[in-house]
mmCIF file of C-alpha atoms and ligand atoms in Angstrom:
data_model
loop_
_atom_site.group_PDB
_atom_site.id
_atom_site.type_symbol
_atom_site.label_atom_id
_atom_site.label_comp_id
_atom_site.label_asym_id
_atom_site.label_seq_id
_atom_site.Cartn_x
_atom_site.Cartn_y
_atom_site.Cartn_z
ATOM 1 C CA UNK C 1 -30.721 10.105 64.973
ATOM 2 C CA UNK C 2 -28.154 6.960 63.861
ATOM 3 C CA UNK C 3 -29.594 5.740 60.305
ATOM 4 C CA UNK C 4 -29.864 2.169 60.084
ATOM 5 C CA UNK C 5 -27.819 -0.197 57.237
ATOM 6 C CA UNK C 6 -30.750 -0.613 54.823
ATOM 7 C CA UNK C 7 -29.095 -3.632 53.714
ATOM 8 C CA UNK C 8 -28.814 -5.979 56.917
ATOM 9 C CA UNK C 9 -31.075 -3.710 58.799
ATOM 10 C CA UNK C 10 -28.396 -4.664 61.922
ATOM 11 C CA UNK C 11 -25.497 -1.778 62.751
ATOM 12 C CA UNK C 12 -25.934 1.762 61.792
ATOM 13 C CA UNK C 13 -25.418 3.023 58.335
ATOM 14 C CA UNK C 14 -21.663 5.378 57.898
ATOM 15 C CA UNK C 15 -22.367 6.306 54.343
ATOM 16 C CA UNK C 16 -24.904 7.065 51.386
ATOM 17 C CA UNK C 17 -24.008 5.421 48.291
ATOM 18 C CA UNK C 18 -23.624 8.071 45.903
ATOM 19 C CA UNK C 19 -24.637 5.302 43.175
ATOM 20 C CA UNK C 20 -27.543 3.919 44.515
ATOM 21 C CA UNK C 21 -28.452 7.044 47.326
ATOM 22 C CA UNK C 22 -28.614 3.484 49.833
ATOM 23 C CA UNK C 23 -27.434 3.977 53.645
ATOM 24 C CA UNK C 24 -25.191 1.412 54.528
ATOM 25 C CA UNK C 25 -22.990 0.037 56.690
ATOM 26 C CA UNK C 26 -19.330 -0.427 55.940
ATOM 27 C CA UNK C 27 -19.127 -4.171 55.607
ATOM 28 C CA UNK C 28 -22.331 -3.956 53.569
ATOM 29 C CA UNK C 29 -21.092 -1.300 51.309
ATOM 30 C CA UNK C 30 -18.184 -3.288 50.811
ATOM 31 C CA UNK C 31 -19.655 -6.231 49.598
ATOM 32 C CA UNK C 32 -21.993 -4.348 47.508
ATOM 33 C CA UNK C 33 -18.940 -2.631 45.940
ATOM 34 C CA UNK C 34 -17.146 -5.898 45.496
ATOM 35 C CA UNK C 35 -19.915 -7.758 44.208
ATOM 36 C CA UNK C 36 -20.411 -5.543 41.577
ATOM 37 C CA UNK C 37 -16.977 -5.374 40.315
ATOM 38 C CA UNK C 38 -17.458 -9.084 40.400
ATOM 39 C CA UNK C 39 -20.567 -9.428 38.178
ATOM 40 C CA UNK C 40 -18.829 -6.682 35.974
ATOM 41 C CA UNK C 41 -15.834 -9.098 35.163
ATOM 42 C CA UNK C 42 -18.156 -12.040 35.380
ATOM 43 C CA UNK C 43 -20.750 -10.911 32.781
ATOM 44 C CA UNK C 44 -18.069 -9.645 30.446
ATOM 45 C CA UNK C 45 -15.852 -12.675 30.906
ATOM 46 C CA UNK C 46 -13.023 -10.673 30.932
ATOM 47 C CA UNK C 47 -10.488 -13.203 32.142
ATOM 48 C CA UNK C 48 -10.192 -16.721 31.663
ATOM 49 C CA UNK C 49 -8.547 -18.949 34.462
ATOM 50 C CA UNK C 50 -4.665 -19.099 33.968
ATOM 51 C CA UNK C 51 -3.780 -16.212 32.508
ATOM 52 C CA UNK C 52 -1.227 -13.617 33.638
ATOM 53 C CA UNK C 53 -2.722 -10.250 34.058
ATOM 54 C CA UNK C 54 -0.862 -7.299 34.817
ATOM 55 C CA UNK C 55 -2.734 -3.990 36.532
ATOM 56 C CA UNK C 56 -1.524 -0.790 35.717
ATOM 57 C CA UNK C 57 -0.493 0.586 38.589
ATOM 58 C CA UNK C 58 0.070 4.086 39.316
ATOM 59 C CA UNK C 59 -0.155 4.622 42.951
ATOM 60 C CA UNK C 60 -3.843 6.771 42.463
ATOM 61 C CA UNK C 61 -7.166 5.882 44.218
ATOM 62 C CA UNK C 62 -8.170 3.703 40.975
ATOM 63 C CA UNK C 63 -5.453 1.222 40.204
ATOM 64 C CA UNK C 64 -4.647 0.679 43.866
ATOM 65 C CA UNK C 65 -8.577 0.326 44.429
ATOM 66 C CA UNK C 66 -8.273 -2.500 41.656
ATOM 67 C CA UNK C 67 -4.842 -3.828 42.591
ATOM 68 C CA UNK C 68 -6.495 -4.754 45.743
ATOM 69 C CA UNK C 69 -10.207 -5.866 43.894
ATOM 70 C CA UNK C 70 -8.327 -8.270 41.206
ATOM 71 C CA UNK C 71 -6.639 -9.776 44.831
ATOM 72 C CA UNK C 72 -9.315 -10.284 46.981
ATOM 73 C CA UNK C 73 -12.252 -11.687 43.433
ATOM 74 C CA UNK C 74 -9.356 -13.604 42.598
ATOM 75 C CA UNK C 75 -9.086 -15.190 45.768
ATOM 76 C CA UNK C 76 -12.866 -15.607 47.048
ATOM 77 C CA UNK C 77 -13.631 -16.674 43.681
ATOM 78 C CA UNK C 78 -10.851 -18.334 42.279
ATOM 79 C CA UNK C 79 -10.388 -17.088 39.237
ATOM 80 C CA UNK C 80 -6.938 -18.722 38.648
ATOM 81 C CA UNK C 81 -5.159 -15.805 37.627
ATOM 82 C CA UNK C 82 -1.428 -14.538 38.123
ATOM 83 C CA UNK C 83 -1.407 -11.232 38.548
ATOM 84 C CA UNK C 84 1.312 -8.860 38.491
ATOM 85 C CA UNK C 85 1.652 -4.842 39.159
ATOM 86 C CA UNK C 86 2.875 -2.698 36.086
ATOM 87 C CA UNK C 87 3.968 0.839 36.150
ATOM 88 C CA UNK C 88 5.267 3.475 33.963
ATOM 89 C CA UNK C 89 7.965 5.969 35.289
ATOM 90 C CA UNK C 90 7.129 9.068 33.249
ATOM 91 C CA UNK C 91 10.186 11.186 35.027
ATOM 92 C CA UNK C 92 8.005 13.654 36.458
ATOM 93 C CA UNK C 93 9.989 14.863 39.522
ATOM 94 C CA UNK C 94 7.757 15.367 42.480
ATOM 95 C CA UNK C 95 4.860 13.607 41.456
ATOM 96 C CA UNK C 96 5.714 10.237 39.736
ATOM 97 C CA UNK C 97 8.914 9.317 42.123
ATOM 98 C CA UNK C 98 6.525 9.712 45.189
ATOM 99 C CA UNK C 99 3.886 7.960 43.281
ATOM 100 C CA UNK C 100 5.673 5.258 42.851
ATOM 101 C CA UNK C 101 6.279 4.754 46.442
ATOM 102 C CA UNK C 102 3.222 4.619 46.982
ATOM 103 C CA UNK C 103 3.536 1.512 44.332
ATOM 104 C CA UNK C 104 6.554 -0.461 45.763
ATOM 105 C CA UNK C 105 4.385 -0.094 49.020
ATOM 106 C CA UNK C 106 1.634 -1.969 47.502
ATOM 107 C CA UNK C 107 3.691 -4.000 46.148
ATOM 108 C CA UNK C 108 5.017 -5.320 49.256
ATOM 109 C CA UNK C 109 1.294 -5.127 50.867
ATOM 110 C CA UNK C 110 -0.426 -7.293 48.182
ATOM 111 C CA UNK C 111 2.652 -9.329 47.481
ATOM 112 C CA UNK C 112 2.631 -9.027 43.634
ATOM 113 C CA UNK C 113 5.149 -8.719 41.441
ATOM 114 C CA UNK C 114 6.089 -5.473 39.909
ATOM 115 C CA UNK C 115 7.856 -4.207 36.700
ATOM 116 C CA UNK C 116 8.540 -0.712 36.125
ATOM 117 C CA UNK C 117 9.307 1.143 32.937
ATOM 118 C CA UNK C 118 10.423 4.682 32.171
ATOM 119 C CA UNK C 119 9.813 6.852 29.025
ATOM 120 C CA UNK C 120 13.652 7.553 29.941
ATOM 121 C CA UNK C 121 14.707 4.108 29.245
ATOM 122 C CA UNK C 122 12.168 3.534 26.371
ATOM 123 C CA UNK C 123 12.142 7.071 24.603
ATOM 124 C CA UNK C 124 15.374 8.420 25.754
ATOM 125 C CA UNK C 125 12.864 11.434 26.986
ATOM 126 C CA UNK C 126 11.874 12.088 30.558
ATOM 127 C CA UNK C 127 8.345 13.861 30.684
ATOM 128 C CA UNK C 128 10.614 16.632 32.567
ATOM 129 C CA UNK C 129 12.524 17.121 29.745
ATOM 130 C CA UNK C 130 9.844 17.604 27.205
ATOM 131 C CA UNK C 131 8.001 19.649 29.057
ATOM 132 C CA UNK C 132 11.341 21.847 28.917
ATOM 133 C CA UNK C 133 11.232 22.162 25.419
ATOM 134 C CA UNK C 134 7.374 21.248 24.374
ATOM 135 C CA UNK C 135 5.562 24.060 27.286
ATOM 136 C CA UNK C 136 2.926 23.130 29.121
ATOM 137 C CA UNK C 137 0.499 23.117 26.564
ATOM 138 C CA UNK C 138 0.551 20.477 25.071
ATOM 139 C CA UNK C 139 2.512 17.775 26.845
ATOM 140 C CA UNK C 140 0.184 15.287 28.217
ATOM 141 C CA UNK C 141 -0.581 14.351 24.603
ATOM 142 C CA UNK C 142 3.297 13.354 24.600
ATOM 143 C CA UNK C 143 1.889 11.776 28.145
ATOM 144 C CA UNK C 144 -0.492 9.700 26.842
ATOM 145 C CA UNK C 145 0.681 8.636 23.708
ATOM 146 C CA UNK C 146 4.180 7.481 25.337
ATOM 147 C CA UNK C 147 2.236 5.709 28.201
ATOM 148 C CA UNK C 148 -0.052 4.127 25.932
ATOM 149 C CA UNK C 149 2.633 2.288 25.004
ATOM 150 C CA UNK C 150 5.289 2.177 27.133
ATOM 151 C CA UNK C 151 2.288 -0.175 29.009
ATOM 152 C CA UNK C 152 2.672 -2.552 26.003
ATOM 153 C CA UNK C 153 5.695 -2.516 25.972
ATOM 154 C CA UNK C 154 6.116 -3.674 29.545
ATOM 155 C CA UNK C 155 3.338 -5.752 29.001
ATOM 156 C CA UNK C 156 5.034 -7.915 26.318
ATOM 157 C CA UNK C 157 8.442 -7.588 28.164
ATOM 158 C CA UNK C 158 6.516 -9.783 30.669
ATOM 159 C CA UNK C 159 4.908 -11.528 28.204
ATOM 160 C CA UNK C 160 1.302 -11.470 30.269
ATOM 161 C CA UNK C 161 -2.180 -12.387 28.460
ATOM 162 C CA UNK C 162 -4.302 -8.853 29.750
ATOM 163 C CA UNK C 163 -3.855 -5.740 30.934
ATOM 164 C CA UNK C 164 -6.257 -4.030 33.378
ATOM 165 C CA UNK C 165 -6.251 -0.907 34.000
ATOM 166 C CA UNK C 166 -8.145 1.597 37.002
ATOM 167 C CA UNK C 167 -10.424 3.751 34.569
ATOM 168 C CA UNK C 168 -14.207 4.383 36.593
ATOM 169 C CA UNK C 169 -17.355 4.949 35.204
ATOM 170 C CA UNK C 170 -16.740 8.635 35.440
ATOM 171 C CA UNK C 171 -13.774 8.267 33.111
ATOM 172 C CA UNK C 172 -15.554 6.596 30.634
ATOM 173 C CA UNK C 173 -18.254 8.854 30.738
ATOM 174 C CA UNK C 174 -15.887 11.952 30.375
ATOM 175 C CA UNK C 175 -14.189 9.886 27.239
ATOM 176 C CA UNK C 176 -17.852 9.670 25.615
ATOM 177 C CA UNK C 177 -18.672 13.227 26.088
ATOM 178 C CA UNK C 178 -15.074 14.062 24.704
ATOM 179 C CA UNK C 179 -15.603 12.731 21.805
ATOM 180 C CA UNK C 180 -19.153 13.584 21.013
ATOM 181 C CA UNK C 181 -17.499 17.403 21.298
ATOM 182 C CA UNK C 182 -14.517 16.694 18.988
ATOM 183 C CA UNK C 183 -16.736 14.849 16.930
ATOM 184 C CA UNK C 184 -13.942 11.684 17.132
ATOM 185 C CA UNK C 185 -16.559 8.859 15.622
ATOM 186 C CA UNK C 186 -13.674 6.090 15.763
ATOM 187 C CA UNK C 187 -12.947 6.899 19.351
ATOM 188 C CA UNK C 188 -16.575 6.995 20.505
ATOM 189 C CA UNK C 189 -17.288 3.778 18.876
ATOM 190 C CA UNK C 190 -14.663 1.695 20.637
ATOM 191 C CA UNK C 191 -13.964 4.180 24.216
ATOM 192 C CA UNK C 192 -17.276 2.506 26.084
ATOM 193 C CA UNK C 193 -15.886 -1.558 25.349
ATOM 194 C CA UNK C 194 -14.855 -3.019 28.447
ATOM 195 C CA UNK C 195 -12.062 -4.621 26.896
ATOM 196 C CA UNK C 196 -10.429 -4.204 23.568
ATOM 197 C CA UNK C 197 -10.703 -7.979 23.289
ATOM 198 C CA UNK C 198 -14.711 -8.500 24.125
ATOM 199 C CA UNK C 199 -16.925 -10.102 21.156
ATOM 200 C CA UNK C 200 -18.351 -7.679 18.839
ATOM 201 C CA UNK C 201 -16.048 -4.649 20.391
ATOM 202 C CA UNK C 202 -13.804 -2.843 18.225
ATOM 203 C CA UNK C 203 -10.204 -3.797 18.392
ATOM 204 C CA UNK C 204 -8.578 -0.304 19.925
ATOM 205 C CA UNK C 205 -5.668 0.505 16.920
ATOM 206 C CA UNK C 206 -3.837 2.012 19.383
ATOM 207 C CA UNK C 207 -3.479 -1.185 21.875
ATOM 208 C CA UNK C 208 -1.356 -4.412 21.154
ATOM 209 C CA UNK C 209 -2.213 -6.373 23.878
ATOM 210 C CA UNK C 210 -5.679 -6.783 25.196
ATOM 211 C CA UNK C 211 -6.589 -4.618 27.953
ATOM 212 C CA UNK C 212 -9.673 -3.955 30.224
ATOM 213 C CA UNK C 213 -11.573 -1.906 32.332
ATOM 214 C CA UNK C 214 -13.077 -4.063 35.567
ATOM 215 C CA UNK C 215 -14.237 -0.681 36.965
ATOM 216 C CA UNK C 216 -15.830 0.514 34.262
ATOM 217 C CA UNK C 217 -19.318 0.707 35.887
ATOM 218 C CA UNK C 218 -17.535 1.853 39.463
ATOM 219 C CA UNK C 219 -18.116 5.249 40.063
ATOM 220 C CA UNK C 220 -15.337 7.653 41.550
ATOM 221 C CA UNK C 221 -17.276 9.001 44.933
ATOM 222 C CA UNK C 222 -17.632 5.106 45.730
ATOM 223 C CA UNK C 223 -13.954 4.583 44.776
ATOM 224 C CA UNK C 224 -12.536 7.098 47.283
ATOM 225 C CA UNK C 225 -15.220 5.844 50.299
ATOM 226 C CA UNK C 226 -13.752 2.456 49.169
ATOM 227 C CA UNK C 227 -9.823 3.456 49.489
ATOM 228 C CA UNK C 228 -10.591 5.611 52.756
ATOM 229 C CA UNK C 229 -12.817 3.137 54.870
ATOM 230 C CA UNK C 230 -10.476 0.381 53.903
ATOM 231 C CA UNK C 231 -7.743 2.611 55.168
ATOM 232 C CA UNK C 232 -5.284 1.982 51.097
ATOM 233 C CA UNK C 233 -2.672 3.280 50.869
ATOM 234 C CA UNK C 234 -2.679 5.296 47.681
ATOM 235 C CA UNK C 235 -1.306 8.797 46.407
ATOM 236 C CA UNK C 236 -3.601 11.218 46.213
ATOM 237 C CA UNK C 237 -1.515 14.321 44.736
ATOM 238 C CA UNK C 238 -2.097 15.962 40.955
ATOM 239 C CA UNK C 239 0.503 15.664 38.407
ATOM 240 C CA UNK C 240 2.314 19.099 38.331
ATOM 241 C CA UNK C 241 2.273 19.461 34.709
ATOM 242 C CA UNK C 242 -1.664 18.432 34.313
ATOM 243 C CA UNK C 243 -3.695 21.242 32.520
ATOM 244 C CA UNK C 244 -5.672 19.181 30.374
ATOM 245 C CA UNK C 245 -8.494 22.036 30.197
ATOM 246 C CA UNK C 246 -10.558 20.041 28.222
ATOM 247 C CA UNK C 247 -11.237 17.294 29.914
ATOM 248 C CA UNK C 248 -11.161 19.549 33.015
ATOM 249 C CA UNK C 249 -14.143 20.910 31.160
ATOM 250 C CA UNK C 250 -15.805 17.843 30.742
ATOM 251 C CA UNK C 251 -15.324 16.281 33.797
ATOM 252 C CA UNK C 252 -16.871 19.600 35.516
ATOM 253 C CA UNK C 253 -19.791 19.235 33.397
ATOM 254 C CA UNK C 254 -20.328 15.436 34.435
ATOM 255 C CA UNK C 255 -19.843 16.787 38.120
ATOM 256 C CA UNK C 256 -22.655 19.360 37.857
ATOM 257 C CA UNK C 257 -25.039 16.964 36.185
ATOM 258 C CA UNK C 258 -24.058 13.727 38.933
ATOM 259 C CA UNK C 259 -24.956 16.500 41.504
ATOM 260 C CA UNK C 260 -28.273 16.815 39.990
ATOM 261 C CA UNK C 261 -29.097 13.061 38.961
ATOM 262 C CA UNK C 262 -26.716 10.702 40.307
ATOM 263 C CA UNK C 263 -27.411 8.173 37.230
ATOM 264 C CA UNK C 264 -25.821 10.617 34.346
ATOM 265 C CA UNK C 265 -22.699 8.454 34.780
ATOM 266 C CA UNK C 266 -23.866 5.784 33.935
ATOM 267 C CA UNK C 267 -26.511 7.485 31.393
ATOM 268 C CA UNK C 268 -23.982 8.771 30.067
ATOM 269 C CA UNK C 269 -22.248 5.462 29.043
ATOM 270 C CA UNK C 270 -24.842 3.693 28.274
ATOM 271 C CA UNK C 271 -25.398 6.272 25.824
ATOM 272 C CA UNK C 272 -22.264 5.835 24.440
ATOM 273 C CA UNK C 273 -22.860 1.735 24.093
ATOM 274 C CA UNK C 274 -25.690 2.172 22.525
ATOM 275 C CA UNK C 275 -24.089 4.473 19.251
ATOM 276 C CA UNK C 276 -24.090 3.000 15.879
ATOM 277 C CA UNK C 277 -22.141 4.319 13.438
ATOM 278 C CA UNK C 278 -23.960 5.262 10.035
ATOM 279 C CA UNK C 279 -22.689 2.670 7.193
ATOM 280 C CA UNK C 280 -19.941 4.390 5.212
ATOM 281 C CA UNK C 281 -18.608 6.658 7.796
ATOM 282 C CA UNK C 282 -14.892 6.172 7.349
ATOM 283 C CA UNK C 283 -12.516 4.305 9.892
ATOM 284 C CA UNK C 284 -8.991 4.451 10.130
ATOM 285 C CA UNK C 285 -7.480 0.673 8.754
ATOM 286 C CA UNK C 286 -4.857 -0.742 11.145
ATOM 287 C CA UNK C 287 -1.169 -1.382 9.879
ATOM 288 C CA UNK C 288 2.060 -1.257 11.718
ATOM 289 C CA UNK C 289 4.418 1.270 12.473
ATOM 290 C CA UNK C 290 7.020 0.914 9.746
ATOM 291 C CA UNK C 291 9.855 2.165 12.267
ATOM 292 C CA UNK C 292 9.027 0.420 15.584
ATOM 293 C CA UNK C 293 6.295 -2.316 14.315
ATOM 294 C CA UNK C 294 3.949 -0.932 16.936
ATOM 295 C CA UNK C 295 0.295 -1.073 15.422
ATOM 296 C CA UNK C 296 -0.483 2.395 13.630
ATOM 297 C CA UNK C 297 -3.187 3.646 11.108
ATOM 298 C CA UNK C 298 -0.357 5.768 9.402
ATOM 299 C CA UNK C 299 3.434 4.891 8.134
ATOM 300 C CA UNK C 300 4.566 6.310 10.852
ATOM 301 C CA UNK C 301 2.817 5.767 14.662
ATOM 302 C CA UNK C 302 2.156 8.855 16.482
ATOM 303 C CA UNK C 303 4.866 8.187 18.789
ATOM 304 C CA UNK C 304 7.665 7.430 16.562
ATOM 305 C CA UNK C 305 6.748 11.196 15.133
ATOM 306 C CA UNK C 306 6.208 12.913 18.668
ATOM 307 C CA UNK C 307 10.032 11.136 19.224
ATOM 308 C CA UNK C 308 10.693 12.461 15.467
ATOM 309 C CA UNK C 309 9.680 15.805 16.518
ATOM 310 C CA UNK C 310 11.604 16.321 19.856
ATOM 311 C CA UNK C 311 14.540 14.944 18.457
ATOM 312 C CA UNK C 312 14.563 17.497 15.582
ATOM 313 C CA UNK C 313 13.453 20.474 17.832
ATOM 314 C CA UNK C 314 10.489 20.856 16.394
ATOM 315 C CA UNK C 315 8.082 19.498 19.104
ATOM 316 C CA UNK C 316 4.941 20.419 16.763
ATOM 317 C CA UNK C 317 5.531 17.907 14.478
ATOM 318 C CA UNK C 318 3.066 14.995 15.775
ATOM 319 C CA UNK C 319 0.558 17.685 16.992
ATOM 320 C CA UNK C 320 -1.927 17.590 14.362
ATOM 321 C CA UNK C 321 -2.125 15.766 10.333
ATOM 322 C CA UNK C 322 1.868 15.850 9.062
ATOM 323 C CA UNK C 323 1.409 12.597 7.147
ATOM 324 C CA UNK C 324 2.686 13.800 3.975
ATOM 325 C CA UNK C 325 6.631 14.213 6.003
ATOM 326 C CA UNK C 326 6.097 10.018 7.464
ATOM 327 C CA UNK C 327 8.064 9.433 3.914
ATOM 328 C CA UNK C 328 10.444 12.346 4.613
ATOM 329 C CA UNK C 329 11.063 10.916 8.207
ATOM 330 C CA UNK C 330 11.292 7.061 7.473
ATOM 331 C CA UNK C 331 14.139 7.742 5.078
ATOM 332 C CA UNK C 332 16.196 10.406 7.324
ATOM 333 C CA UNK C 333 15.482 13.151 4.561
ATOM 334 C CA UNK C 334 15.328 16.783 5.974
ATOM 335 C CA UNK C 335 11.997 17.754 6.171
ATOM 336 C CA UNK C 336 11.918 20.268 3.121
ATOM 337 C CA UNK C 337 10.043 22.612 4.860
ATOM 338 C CA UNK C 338 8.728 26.229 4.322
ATOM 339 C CA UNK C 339 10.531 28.844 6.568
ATOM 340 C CA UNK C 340 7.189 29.752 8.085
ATOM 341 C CA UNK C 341 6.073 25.975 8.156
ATOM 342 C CA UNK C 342 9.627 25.503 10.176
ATOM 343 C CA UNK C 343 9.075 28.517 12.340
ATOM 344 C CA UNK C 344 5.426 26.974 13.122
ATOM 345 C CA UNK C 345 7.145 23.256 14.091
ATOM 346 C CA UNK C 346 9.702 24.684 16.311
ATOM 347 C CA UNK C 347 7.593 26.983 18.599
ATOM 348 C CA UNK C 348 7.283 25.669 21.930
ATOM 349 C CA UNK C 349 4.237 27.988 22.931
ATOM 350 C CA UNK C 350 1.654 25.841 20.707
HETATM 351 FE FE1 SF4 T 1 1.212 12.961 31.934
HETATM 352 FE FE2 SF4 T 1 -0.459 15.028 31.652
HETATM 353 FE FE3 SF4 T 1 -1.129 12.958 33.205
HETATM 354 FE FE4 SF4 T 1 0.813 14.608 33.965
HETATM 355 S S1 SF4 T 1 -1.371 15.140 33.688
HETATM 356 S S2 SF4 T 1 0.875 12.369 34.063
HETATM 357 S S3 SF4 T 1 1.759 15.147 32.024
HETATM 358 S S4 SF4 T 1 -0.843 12.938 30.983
HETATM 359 ZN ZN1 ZN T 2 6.465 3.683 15.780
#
């Protein structure tokens, strides 16, 4: 028998919110999706009218989800932003070209601008290429440093006031649950702030220019129903060199325990907000980079060293604590290393 919207109570109900377990309609579920991704950026105040925010854009569910959330808020309500589509070009052949498509598509369907720039032209590296001489082991940590900020990068080239970028609730949650395993207290402290600018958060070391998460509190089910019943146009594919077995691990271990209580998402978050860190527990202390000026708790920043370490063959070298060779690096020096320290750098199988 047809279930009715329990929100209007007028046409019959196509879904069950996986957040709230209500049957709605569509245009009701919309709205109640909207709404909240609304109050999110409302109670936050994570934008202030006339600035020029640019959304990371990938192509994915999330960022074209938000590409076309910032449009539509930003119209109904007026927020009195310029907003602008920003992507990064890793050079992953057969993924990221047809990804980005997907992006020059939305481009043309939300009529925003869009800037693109590659780890080719900013690194001389394509992700191709280091995964050639790196493995597949360990090269979404190249990934994600490079991206990081190759974002900023962009960001400043177009000189806008905020990022925002597509991470869900179910990222976040993943993130806390992450670092509670690795036992990273800096990272747990600061990964649940909603922007790296908010009062009272953390400033994120790693980030230049301010960035946010509107759907923070927008879980990923509710994302996809979103995409598919408003028929976007987004990429749905897996990146070809994506092992990543540890957040595999933890994202499998959300899954089970959403499946059992739909809340542990946002639990598990709230958790994570609600952390303090014992007085005295040591932080990293932000400087800059004292080759590329990008912000860095070390001489050197971890991408500068990652670079340092393809460049030299010896792709190990920013994989775990080398900060005794920043000096050795800064001023060209060889790195005056053992034979079996050297043999450890080089191998690709790490
Ligand atoms: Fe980069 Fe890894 Fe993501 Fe692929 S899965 S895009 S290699 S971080
Ligand atoms: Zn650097």
């Amino acid at each position: 028998m047809p279930v009715q919207c329990s929100s209007c109570e007028q046409k019959r109900a196509v879904l069950r919110r996986p957040k709230t377990g209500h049957s709605l309609c569509k245009e009701c579920f919309f709205w109640a999706f909207e709404e909240e991704v609304h109050q999110t950026i409302v109670t936050a105040g994570l934008f202030h009218r006339g600035e020029t925010v640019a959304i990371g854009a990938s192509g994915g569910k999330d960022s074209t989800v938000l590409a076309h959330l910032m449009k539509v808020l930003n119209e109904r309500y007026d927020y009195g932003l310029s907003l602008l589509l920003l992507s990064v070009d890793e050079g992953i052949t057969g993924y990221r070209d047809d990804s980005l498509e997907t992006v020059k598509r939305n481009q043309q369907q939300y009529e925003l601008p869009l800037k693109i720039v590659s780890y080719e032209e900013l690194y001389g590296w394509t992700m191709d290429a280091i995964v050639k001489q790196v493995g597949l082991k360990n090269n979404c940590t190249f990934c994600g440093v490079f991206r990081r900020q190759a974002l900023d990068r962009g960001a400043m080239m177009l000189k806008v006031d905020k990022i925002c970028t597509g991470h869900n609730a179910d990222d976040v949650a993943e993130t806390v649950l992450m670092n509670v395993l690795r036992g990273d207290i800096a990272r747990l402290r600061r990964c649940t702030a909603i922007s790296t600018a908010s009062e009272g958060a953390d400033v994120d070391p790693d980030s230049v220019i301010p960035r946010c998460k509107p759907l923070k509190y927008a879980y990923e089910k509710e994302i996809v129903l979103y995409a598919y019943f408003k028929r976007l146009d987004y990429f749905s594919t897996e990146c070809i060199y994506a092992p990543n077995a540890y957040r595999g691990h933890a994202r499998a271990f959300l899954k089970d325990l959403e499946a059992v209580r739909p809340s542990a998402i946002v639990d598990v978050i709230h958790s994570g907000e609600h952390l303090s860190v014992r007085h005295g527990v040591k932080m990293p202390t932000q400087g800059s980079c004292q080759r590329c000026g990008y912000i860095s708790s070390q001489a050197l920043c971890k991408a500068c060293v990652l670079l340092e370490g393809l460049n030299r063959g010896l792709p190990r070298l920013g994989i775990g604590k080398h900060h005794r060779l920043h000096a050795n690096i800064l001023s060209q020096k060889p790195l005056d290393l053992e034979p079996h320290q050297e043999r450890k750098l080089r191998a690709a199988d790490f």
